[in-house]
Short mmCIF file of C-alpha atoms and ligand atoms in Angstrom, two decimals:
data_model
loop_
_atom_site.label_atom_id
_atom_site.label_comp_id
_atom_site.label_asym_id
_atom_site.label_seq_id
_atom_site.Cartn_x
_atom_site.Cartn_y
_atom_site.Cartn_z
CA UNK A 1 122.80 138.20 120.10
CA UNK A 2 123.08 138.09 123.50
CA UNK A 3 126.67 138.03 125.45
CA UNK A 4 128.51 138.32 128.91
CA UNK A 5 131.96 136.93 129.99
CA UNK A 6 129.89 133.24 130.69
CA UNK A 7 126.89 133.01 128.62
CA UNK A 8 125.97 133.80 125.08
CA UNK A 9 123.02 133.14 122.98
CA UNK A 10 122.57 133.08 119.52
CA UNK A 11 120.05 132.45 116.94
CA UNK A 12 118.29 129.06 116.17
CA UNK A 13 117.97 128.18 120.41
CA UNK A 14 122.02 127.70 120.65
CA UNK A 15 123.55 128.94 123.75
CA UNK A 16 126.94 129.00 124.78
CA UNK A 17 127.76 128.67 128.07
CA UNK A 18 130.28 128.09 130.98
CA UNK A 19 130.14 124.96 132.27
CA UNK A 20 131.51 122.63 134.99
CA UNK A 21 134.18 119.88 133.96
CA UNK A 22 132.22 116.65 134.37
CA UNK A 23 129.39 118.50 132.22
CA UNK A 24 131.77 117.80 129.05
CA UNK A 25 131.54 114.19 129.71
CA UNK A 26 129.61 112.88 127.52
CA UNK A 27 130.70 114.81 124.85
CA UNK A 28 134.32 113.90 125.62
CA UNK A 29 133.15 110.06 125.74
CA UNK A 30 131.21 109.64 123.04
CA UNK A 31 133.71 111.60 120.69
CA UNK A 32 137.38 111.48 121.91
CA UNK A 33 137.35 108.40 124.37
CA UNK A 34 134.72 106.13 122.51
CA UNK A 35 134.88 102.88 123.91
CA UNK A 36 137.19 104.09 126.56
CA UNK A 37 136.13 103.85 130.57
CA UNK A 38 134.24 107.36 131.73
CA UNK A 39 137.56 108.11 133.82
CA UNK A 40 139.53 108.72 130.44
CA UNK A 41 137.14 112.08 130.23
CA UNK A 42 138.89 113.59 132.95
CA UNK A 43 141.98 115.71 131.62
CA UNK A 44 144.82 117.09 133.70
CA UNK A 45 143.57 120.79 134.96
CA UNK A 46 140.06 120.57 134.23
CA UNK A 47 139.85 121.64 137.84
CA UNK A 48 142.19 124.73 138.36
CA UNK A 49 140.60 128.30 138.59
CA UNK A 50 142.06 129.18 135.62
CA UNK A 51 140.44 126.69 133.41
CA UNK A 52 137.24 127.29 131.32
CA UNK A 53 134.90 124.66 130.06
CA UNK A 54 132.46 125.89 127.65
CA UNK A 55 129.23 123.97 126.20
CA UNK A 56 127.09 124.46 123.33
CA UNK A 57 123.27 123.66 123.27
CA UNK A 58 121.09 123.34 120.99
CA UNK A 59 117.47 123.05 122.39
CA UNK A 60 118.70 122.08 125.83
CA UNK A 61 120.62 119.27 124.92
CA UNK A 62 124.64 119.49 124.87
CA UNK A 63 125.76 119.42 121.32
CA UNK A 64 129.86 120.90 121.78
CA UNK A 65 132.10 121.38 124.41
CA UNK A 66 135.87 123.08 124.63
CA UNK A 67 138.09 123.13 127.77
CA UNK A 68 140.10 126.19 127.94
CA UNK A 69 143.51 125.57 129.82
CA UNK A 70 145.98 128.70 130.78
CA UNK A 71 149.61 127.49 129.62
CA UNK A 72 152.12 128.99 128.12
CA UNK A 73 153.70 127.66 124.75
CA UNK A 74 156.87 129.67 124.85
CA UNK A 75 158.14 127.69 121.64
CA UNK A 76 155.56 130.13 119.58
CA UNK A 77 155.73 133.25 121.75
CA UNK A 78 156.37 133.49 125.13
CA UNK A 79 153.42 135.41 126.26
CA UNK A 80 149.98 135.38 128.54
CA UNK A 81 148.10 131.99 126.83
CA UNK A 82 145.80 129.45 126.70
CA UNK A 83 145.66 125.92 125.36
CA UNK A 84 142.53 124.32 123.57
CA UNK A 85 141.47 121.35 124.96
CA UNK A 86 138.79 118.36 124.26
CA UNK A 87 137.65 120.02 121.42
CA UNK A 88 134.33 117.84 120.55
CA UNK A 89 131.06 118.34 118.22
CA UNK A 90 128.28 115.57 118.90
CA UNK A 91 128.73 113.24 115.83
CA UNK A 92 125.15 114.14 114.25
CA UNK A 93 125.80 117.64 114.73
CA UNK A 94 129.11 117.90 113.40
CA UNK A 95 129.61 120.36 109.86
CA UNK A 96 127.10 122.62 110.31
CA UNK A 97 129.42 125.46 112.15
CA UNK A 98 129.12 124.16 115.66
CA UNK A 99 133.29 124.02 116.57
CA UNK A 100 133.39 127.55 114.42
CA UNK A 101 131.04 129.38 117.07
CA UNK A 102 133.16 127.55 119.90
CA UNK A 103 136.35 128.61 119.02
CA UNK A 104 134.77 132.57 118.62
CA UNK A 105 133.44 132.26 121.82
CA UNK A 106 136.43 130.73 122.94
CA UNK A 107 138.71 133.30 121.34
CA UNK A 108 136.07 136.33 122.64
CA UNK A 109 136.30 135.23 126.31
CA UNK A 110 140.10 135.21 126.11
CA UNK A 111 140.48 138.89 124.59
CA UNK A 112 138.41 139.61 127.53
CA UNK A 113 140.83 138.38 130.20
CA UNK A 114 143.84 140.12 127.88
CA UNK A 115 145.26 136.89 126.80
CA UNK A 116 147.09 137.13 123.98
CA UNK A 117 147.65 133.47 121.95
CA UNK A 118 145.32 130.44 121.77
CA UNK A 119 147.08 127.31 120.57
CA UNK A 120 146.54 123.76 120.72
CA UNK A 121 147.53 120.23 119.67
CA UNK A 122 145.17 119.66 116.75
CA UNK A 123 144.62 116.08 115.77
CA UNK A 124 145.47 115.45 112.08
CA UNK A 125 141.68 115.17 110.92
CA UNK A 126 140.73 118.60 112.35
CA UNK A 127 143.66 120.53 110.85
CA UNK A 128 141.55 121.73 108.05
CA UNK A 129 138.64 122.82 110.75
CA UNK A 130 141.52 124.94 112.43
CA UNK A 131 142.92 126.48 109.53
CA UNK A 132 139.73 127.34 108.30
CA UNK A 133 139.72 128.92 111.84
CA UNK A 134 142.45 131.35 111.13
CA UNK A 135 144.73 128.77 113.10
CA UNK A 136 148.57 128.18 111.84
CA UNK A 137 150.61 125.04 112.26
CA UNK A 138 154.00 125.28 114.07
CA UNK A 139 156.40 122.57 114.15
CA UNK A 140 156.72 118.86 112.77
CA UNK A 141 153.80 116.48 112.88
CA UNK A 142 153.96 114.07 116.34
CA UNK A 143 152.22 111.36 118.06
CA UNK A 144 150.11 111.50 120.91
CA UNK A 145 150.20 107.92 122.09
CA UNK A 146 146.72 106.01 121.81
CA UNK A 147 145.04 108.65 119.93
CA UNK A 148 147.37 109.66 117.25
CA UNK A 149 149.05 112.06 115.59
CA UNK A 150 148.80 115.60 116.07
CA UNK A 151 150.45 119.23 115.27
CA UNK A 152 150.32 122.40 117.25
CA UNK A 153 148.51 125.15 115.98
CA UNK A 154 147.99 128.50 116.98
CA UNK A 155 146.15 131.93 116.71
CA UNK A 156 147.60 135.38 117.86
CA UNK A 157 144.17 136.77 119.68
CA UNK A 158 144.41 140.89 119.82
C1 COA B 1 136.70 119.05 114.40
C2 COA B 1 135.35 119.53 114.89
C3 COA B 1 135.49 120.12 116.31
C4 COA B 1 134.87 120.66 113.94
O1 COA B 1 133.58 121.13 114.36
P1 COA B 1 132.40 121.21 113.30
O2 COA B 1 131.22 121.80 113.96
O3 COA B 1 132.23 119.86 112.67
O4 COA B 1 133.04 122.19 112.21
P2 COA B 1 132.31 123.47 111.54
O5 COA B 1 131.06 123.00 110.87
O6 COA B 1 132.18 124.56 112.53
O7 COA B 1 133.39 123.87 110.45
C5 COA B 1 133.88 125.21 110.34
C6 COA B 1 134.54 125.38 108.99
O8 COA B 1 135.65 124.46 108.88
C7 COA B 1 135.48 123.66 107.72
N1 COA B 1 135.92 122.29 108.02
C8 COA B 1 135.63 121.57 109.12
N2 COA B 1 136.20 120.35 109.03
C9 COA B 1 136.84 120.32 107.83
C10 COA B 1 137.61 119.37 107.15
N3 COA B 1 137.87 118.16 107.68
N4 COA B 1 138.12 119.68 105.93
C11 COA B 1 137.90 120.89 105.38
N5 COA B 1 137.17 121.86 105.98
C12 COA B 1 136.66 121.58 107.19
C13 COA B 1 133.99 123.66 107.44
O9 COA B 1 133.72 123.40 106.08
C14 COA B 1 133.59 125.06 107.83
O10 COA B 1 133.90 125.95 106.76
P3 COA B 1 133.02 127.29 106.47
O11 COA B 1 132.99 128.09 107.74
O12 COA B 1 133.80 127.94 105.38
O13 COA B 1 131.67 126.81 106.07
C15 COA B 1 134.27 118.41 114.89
O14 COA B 1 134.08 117.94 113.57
C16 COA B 1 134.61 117.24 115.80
O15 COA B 1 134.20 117.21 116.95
N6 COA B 1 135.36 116.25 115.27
C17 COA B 1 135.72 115.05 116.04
C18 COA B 1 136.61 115.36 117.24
C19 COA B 1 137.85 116.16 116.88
O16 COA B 1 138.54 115.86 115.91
N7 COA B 1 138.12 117.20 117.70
C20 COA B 1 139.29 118.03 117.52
C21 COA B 1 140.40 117.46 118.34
S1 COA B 1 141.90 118.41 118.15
#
């Protein structure tokens, strides 16, 4: 395996990779805006210094992509931290441990900038994915209007 701060490849021609924010697009579209206009891919931040946008691909073609936003969530502990965002496995590529290597590259980047808690607002269907993660809910379950409801969830990185 292969690593720096912005690039890592693995086994079976995956690659991880920083990437810009309108790269994630048709990730975003085609698995958290479906049916949506293209504008609904852009998030708040996805153009700040600060934030990371990481894609996964397999053969060349984008299969994953995360957006890694600094921000605080002093409700769990008020300390340096990052929130996952637009969290998104192509639909025919989804169960076979895709989002798992994201998150570990995810979580590796961050230890390597010193910051110390990942957390984000994990739809209801991906709870078990995070969990399985090593992620723990905090908080009540709440809505996130037009896409449903949600929970925080969070992972102390060392
Ligand atoms: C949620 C998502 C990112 C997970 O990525 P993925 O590549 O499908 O998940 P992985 O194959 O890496 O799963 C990792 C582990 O979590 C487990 N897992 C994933 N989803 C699960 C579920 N719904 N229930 C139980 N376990 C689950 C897997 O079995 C696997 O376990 P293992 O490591 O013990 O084998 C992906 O399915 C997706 O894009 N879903 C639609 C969009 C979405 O919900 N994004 C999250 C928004 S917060």
């Amino acid at each position: 395996m292969l690593h720096s701060i912005d690039f890592m490849i693995t086994q079976n021609n995956l690659v991880f990779k920083l990437i810009s924010p309108k790269e994630t697009y048709p990730v975003r579209h085609a698995i958290l805006r479906a049916g949506k206009p293209l504008s609904s891919c852009k998030f708040d931040g996805d153009d700040l210094k600060t934030t990371l946008h990481i894609g996964a691909y397999q053969n060349g073609n984008l299969v994953g992509v995360a957006t890694l936003l600094e921000a605080k969530n002093s409700a769990i502990l008020d300390v340096n931290a990052y929130q996952l965002r637009g969290m998104a496995i192509h639909q025919d590529q989804q169960g076979k441990g895709l989002g798992k290597k994201i998150i570990n590259y995810a979580e590796t980047i961050l230890q390597e900038k010193h910051v110390l808690l990942l957390w984000m607002n994990a739809r209801e269907s991906a709870i078990p994915f995070y969990t399985n993660c090593g992620y723990t809910k905090s908080g009540r379950i709440f809505d996130i209007e037009k896409v449903g409801p949600h929970v925080v969830m969070f992972k102390k990185l060392k």
